[in-house]
Coordinates of C-alpha atoms in Angstrom, one line a residue:
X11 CA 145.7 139.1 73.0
X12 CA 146.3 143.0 74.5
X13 CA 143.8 142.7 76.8
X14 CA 145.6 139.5 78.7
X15 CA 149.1 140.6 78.2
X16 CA 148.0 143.9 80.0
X17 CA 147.0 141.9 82.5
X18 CA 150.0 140.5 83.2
X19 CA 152.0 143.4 83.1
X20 CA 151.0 143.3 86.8
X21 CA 153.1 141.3 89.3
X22 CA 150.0 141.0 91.3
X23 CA 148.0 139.7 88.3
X24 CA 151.1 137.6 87.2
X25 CA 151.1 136.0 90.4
X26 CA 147.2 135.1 90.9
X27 CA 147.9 133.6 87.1
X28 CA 150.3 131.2 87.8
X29 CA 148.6 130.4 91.4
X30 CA 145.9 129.0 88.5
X31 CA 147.9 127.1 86.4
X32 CA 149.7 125.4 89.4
X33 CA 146.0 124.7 90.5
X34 CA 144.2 123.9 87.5
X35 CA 141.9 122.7 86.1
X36 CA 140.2 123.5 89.9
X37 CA 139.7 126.9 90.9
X38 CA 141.9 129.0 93.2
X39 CA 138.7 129.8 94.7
X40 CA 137.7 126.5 95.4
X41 CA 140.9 125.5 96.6
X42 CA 141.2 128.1 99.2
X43 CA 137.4 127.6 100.2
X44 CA 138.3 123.8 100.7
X45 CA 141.0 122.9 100.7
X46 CA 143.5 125.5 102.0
X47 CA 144.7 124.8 105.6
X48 CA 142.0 121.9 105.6
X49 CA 142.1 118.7 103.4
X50 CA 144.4 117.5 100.5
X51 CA 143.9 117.8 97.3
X52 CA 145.1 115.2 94.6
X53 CA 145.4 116.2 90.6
X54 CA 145.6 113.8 88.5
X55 CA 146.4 115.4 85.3
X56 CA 147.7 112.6 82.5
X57 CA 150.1 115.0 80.9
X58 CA 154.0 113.9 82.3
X59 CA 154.7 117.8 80.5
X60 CA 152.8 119.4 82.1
X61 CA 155.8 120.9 84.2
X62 CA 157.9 120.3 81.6
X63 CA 160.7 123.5 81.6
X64 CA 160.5 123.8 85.4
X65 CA 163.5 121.4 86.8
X66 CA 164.3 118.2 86.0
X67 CA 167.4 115.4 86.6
X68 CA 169.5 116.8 83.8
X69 CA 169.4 120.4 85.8
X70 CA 170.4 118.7 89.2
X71 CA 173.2 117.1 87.2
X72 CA 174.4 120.5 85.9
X73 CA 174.0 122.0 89.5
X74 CA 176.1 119.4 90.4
X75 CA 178.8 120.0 87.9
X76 CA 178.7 123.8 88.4
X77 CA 180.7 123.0 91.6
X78 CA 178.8 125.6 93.7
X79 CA 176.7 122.9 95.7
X80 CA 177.9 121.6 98.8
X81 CA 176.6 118.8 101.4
X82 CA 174.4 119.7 104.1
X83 CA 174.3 123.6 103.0
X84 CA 172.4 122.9 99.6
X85 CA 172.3 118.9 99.0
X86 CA 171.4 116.6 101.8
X87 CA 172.0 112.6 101.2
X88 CA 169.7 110.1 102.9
X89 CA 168.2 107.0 103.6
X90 CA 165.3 105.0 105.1
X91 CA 164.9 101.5 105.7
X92 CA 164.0 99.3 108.5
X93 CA 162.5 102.3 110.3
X94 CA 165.8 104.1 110.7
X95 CA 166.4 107.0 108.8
X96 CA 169.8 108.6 108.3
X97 CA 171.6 111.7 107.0
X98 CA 174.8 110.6 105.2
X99 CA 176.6 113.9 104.1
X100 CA 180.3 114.3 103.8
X101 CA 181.4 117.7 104.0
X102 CA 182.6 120.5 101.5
X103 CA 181.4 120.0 97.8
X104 CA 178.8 117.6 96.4
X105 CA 180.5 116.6 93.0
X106 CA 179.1 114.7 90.5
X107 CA 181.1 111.4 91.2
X108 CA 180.3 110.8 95.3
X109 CA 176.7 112.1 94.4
X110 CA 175.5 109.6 91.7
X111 CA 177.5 107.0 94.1
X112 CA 175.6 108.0 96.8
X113 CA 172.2 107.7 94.4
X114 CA 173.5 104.4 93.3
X115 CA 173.3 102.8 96.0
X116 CA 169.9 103.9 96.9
X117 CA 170.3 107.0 98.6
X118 CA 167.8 109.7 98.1
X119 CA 168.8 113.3 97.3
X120 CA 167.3 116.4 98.7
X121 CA 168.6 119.8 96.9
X122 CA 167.7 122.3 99.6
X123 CA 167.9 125.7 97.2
X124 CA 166.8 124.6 94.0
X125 CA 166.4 128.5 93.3
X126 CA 169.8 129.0 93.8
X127 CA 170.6 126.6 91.1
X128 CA 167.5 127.0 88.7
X129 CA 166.7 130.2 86.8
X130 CA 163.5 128.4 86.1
X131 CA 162.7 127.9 89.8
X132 CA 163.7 131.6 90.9
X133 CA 161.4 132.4 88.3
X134 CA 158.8 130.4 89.3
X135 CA 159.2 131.3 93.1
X136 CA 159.8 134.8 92.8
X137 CA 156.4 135.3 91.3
X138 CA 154.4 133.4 93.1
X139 CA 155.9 134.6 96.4
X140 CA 153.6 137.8 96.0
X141 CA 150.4 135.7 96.0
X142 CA 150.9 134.2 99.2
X143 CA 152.7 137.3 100.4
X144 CA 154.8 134.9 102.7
X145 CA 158.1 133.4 101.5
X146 CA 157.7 130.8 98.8
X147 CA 160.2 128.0 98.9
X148 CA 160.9 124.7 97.6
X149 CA 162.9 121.5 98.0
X150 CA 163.7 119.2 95.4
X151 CA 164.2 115.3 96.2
X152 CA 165.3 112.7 93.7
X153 CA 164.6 109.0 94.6
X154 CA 166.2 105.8 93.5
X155 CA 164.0 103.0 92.4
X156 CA 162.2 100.7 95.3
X157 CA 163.4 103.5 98.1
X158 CA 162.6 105.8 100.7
X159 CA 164.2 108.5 101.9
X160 CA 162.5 109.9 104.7
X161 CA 160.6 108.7 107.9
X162 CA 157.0 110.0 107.9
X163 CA 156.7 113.2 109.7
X164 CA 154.6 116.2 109.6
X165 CA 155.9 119.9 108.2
X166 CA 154.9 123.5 109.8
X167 CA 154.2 124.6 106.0
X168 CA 151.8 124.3 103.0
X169 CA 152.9 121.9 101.1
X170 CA 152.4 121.5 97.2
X171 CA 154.4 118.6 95.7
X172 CA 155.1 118.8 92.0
X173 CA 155.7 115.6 90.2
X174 CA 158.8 116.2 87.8
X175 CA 159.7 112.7 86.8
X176 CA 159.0 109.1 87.2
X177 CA 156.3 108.1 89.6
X178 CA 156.0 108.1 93.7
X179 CA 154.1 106.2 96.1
X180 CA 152.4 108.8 98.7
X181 CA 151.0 107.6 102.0
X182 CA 148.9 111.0 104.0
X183 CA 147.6 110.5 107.0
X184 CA 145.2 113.5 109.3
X185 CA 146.5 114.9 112.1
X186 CA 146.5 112.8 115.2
X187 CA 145.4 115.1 117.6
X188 CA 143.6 118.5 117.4
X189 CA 146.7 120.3 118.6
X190 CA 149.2 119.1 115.8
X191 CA 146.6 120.7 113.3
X192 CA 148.2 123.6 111.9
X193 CA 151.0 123.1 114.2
X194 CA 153.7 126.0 114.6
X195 CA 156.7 123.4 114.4
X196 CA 157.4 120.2 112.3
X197 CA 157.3 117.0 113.9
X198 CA 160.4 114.6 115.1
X199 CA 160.6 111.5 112.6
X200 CA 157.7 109.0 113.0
X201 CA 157.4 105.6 113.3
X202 CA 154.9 103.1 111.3
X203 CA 153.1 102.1 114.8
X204 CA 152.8 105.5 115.5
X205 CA 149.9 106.4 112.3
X206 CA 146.7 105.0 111.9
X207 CA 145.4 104.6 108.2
X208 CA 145.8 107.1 105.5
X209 CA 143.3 109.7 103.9
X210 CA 145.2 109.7 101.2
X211 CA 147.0 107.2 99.7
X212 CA 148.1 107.4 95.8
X213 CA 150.6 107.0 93.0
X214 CA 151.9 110.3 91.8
X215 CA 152.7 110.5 88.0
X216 CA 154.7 113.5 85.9
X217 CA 152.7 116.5 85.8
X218 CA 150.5 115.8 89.0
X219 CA 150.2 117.7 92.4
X220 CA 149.3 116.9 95.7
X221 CA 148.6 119.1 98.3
X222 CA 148.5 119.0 101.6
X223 CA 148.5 121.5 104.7
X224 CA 150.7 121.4 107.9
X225 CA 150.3 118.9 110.3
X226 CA 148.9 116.2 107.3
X227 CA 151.5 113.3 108.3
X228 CA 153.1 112.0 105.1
X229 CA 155.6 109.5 104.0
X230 CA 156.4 108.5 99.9
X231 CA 158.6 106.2 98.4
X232 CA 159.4 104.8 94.9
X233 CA 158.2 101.7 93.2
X234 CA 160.5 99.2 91.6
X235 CA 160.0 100.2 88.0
X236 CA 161.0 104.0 88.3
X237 CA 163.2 106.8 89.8
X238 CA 161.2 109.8 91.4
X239 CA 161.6 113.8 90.9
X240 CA 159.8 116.2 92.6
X241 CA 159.6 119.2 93.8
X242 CA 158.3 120.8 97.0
X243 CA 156.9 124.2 97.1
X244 CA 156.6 125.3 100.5
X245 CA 154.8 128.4 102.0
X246 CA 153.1 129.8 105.3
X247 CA 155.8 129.0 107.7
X248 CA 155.4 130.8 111.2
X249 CA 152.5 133.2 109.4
X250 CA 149.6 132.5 111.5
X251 CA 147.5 134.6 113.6
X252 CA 149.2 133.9 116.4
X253 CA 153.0 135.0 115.0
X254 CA 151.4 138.0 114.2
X255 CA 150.3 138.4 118.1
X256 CA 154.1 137.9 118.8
X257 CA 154.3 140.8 117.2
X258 CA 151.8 143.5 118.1
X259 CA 151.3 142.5 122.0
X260 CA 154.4 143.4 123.4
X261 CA 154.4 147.2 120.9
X262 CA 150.7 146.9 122.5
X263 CA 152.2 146.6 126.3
X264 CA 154.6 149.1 125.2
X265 CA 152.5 152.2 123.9
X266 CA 150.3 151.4 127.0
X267 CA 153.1 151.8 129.6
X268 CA 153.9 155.0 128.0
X269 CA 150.6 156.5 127.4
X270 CA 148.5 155.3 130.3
X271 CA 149.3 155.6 133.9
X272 CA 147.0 152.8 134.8
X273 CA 149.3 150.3 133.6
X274 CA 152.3 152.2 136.1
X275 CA 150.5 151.6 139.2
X276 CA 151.9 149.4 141.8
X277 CA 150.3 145.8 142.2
X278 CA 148.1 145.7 145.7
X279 CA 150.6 145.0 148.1
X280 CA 148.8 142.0 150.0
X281 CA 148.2 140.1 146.7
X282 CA 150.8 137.4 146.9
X283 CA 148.1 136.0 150.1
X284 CA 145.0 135.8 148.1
X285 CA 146.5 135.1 144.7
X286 CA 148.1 132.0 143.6
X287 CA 148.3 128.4 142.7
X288 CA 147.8 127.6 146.3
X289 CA 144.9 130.0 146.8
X290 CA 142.9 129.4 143.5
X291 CA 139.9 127.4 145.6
X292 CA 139.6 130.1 147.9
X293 CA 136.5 132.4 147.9
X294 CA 137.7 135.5 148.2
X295 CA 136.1 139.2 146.5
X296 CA 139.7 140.3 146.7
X297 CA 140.2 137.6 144.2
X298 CA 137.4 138.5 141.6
X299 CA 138.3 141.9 142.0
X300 CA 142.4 141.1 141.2
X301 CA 140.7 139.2 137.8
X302 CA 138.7 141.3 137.0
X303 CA 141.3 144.2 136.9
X304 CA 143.5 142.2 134.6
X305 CA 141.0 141.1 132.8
X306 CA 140.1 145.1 132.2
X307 CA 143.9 146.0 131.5
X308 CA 143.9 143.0 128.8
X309 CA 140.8 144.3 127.0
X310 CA 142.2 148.0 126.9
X311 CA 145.4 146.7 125.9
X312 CA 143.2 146.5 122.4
X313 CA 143.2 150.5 122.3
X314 CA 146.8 150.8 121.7
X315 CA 147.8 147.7 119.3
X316 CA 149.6 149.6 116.5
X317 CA 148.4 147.3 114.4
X318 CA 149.5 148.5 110.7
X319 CA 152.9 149.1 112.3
X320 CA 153.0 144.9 114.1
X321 CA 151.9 144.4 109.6
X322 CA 154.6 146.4 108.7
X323 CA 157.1 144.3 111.0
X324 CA 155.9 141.3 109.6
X325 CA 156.5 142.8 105.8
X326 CA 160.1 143.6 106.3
X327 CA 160.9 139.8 107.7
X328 CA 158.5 138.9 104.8
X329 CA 160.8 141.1 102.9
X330 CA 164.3 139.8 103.8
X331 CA 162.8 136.3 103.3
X332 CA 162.0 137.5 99.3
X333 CA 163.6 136.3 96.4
X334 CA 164.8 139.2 94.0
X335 CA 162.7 139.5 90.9
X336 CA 163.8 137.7 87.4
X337 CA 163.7 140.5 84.7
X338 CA 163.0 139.9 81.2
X339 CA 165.4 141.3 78.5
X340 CA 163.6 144.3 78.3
X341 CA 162.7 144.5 81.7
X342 CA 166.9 144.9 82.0
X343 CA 167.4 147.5 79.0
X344 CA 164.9 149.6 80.9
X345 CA 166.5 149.8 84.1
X346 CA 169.7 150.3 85.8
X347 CA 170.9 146.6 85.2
X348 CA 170.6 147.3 81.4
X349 CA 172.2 150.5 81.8
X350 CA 175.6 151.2 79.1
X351 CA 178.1 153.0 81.8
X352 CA 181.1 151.5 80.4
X353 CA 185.2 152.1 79.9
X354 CA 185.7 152.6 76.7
X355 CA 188.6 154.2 75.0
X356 CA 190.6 155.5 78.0
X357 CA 187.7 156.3 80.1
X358 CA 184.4 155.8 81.3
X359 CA 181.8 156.3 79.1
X360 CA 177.1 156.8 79.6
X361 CA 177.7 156.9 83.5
X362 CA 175.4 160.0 83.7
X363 CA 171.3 158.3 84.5
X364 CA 169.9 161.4 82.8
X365 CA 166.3 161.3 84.0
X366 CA 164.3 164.6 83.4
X367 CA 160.5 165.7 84.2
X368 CA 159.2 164.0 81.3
X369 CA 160.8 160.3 81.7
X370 CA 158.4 158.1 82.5
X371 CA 158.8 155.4 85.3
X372 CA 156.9 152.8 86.6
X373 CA 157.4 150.7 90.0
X374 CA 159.5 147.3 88.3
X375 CA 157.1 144.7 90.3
X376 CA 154.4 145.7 93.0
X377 CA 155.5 143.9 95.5
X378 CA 159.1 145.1 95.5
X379 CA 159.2 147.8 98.2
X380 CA 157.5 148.7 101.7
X381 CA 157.0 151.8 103.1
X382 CA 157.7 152.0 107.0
X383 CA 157.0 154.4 109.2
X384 CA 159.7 153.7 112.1
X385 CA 161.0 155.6 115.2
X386 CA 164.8 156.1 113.1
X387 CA 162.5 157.5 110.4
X388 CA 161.1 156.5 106.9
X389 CA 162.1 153.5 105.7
X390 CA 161.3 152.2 102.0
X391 CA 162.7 148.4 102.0
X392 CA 162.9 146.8 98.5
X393 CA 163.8 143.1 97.3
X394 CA 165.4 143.8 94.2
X395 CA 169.3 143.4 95.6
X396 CA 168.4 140.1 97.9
X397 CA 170.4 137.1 97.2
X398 CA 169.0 133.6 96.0
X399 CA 170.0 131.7 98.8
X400 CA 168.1 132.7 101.7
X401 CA 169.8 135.4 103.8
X402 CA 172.6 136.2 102.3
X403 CA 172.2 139.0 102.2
X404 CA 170.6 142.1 105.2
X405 CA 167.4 143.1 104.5
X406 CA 168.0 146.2 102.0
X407 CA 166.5 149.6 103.1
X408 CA 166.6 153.3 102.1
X409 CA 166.1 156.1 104.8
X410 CA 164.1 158.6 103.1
X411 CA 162.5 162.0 103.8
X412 CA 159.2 162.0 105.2
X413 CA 158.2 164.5 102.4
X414 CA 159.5 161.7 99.7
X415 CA 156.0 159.9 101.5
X416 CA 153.3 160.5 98.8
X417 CA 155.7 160.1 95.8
X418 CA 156.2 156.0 97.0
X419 CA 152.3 155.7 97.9
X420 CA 151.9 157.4 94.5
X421 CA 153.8 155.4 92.5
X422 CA 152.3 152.2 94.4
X423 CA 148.9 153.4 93.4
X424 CA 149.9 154.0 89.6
X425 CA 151.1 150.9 88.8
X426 CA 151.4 149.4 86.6
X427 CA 151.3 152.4 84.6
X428 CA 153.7 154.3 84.0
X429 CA 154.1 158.0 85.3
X430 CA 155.7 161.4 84.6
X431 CA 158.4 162.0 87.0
X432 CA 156.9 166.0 86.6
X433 CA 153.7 163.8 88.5
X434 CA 155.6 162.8 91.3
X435 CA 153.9 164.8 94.3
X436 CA 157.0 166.2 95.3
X437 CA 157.6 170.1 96.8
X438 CA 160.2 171.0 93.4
X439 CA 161.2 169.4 90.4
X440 CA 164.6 168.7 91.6
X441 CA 163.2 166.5 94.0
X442 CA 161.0 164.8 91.6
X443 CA 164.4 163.7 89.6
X444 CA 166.5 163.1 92.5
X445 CA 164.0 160.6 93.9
X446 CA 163.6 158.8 90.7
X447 CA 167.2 159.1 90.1
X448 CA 167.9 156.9 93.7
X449 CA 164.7 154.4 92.8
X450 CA 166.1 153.5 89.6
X451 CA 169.9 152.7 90.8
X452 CA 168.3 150.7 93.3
X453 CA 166.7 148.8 90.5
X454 CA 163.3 149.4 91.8
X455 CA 161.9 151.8 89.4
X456 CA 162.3 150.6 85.1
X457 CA 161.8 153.9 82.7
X458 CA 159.2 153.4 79.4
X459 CA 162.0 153.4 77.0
X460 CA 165.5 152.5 77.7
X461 CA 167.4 155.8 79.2
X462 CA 170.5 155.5 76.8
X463 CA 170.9 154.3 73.2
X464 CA 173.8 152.1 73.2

């Protein structure tokens, strides 16, 4: 239907549509009202396709013989038994041969970038990334028969294991104390004596999913009668309240030294003999008056939080975190990675991006750029040339002029319609095409019809 493919013409909408289906048949909704950050959830769904497409053995295997995965950087090899639990990677590349030995004899595998690998993950990732507007990630482990592979332990993420293949045992147990919940790091390998019982405790078939939030202790291993696939889709790592403080205190501190003398002034200079450890019991109105006047600095400290600007920090590590988009055939034809500049015939041949006032552009996803406002100047960051594999690549940014401002809040508004470039709000219409021009090399703006005929 029109209506619904409208709909997902929008990243954002795209996003909160597969959010569902990974979800369903409960509500996003419900889940974030009870679940989220909270309890975990178990789906049973009785359909073993219900992820079919997504990954599965016969993709790790090509991985595998592609030649590009190595130990330890993509493909980890372990084992637990007897309590003990052990990494046993060799180095340089993980082919096929010392792999499936590895497997053979009962180790598990853990593919650390399926992404990399998968153009069905990347997919997969890449959109929902927007809807938890923190990096999306995922592991994916394969498990012998009557294994283990890894010692219970808690993670600092969200967790949302898709079962592939086969069928796992899962043991989930709360956190132990109130300040492992939510906690900021993952735990150190635990042992059995160390947990009490489980919450939780299930067989997971094909097509089910269990949550579970941070600091939920788990451990899973494989019965007799079956190998295990599954993946791990991992959000919300360092994205709490209090990272964001990390942020915005010490630009807080900073805009106050500059702007108010009354965080210049001198400490009293007979403090050190009424403050301290050693005189917290006395009572002394020099004290109250010493807390008190922190206590006053602290609360004015408010005034100055730059706060959009601490959000706008957070983006751009958000940002470099990103997987680039997946584009659809004609996604490509209508931008610069579909574009015909060739050699042909002695020389090169549709180099020129001819884009007048009446081409019509749209922004290629919505969550693909951020505008910053920084002390070097503008700065639009974008996703589109980030790598796969986390990193890779610097965090990509064009420096643009301030007056260029209202064209990118513009075309952030408009989508995903598509727009003039004679709209643009720029001064002249030389402007207008020169700014589109650089947003669609950059891959971040597409054009309603493909530029050039090839």
């Amino acid at each position: 239907p029109g209506g619904r493919r409208r709909l997902l013409e929008d990243s954002r909408q795209r996003a909160a549509e597969l959010f569902r289906w990974l979800l369903a048949p409960v509500a996003p909704a419900e889940f974030l009202g009870r679940h989220w950050e909270r309890a975990p959830l178990l789906l049973r769904r009785g359909d073993p396709g219900y992820y079919a497409g997504l990954f599965s053995t016969a993709d790790f295997d090509a991985a595998l013989r592609g030649g590009e995965v190595h130990f330890g950087t993509h493909l980890d090899v372990t084992s637990y038994a007897e309590g003990v639990r052990e990494t046993h990677n060799p180095s340089g590349r993980a082919l096929p041969a010392v792999v499936w030995d590895f497997y053979q004899n009962g180790c598990s595998l853990r593919l650390l970038c399926p992404q990399a690998f998968s153009p069905t993950v990347w997919h997969f990732l890449s959109i929902l990334q927007e809807q938890f507007g923190s990096m999306a990630g995922a592991n994916t482990y394969l498990t012998p028969p009557g294994t283990q592979g890894f010692a219970p332990h808690y993670d600092d993420i969200e967790a949302f294991v898709l079962q592939l293949e086969g069928k796992k045992h899962w043991r989930i147990y709360r956190p132990r104390t109130d300040a492992e919940v939510l906690p900021q790091f993952s735990s150190a390998n635990l042992t059995q004596a160390e947990l009490g019982e489980p919450v939780l405790e299930t067989v997971l078939e094909a097509g089910d999913l269990l949550y579970f939030p941070r600091g939920f202790i788990h451990q899973g291993d494989c019965l007799p009668d079956a190998h295990s696939l599954h993946i791990t889709v991992s959000s919300y790592q360092r994205n709490s309240w209090a990272d964001f403080l990390e942020k915005l205190l010490p630009a807080a501190l900073q805009m106050a030294l500059e702007e108010d003398v009354e965080y210049r002034r001198g400490l009293p200079m007979d403090y050190l003999q009424y403050m301290g450890v050693a005189n917290s019991d006395t009572v002394d109105a020099r004290r109250t008056a010493f807390v008190e006047k922190v206590q006053s600095l602290i609360k004015k400290l408010v005034d100055y939080a730059p706060i959009d600007a601490a959000v706008d920090q957070r983006a751009k590590s958000f940002f470099h975190d990103c997987l680039p988009p997946v584009l659809t055939q004609s996604e490509k034809a209508q931008s610069v990675y579909g574009f015909p500049a060739r050699w042909q015939d002695g020389g090169p041949c549709n180099v020129d991006i001819l884009i007048t006032k009446d081409t019509e552009v749209r922004l290629l996803r919505h969550g693909i750029v951020r505008l910053c406002n920084e002390e070097a100047g503008v700065m639009l960051y974008y996703t589109t040339e980030n790598s796969r594999v986390y990193h890779k690549e610097e965090l990509k940014f064009l420096e643009l002029d301030p007056e260029y401002t209202d064209s990118i809040e513009f075309l952030l508004s408009s989508y995903p319609n598509h727009v003039s470039v004679a709209n643009l709000p720029c001064e002249t219409l030389e402007e207008k095409i020169s700014l589109a021009t650089l947003l669609f090399e950059k891959g971040i703006l597409t054009t309603k019809k493909p530029l050039a005929k090839i």
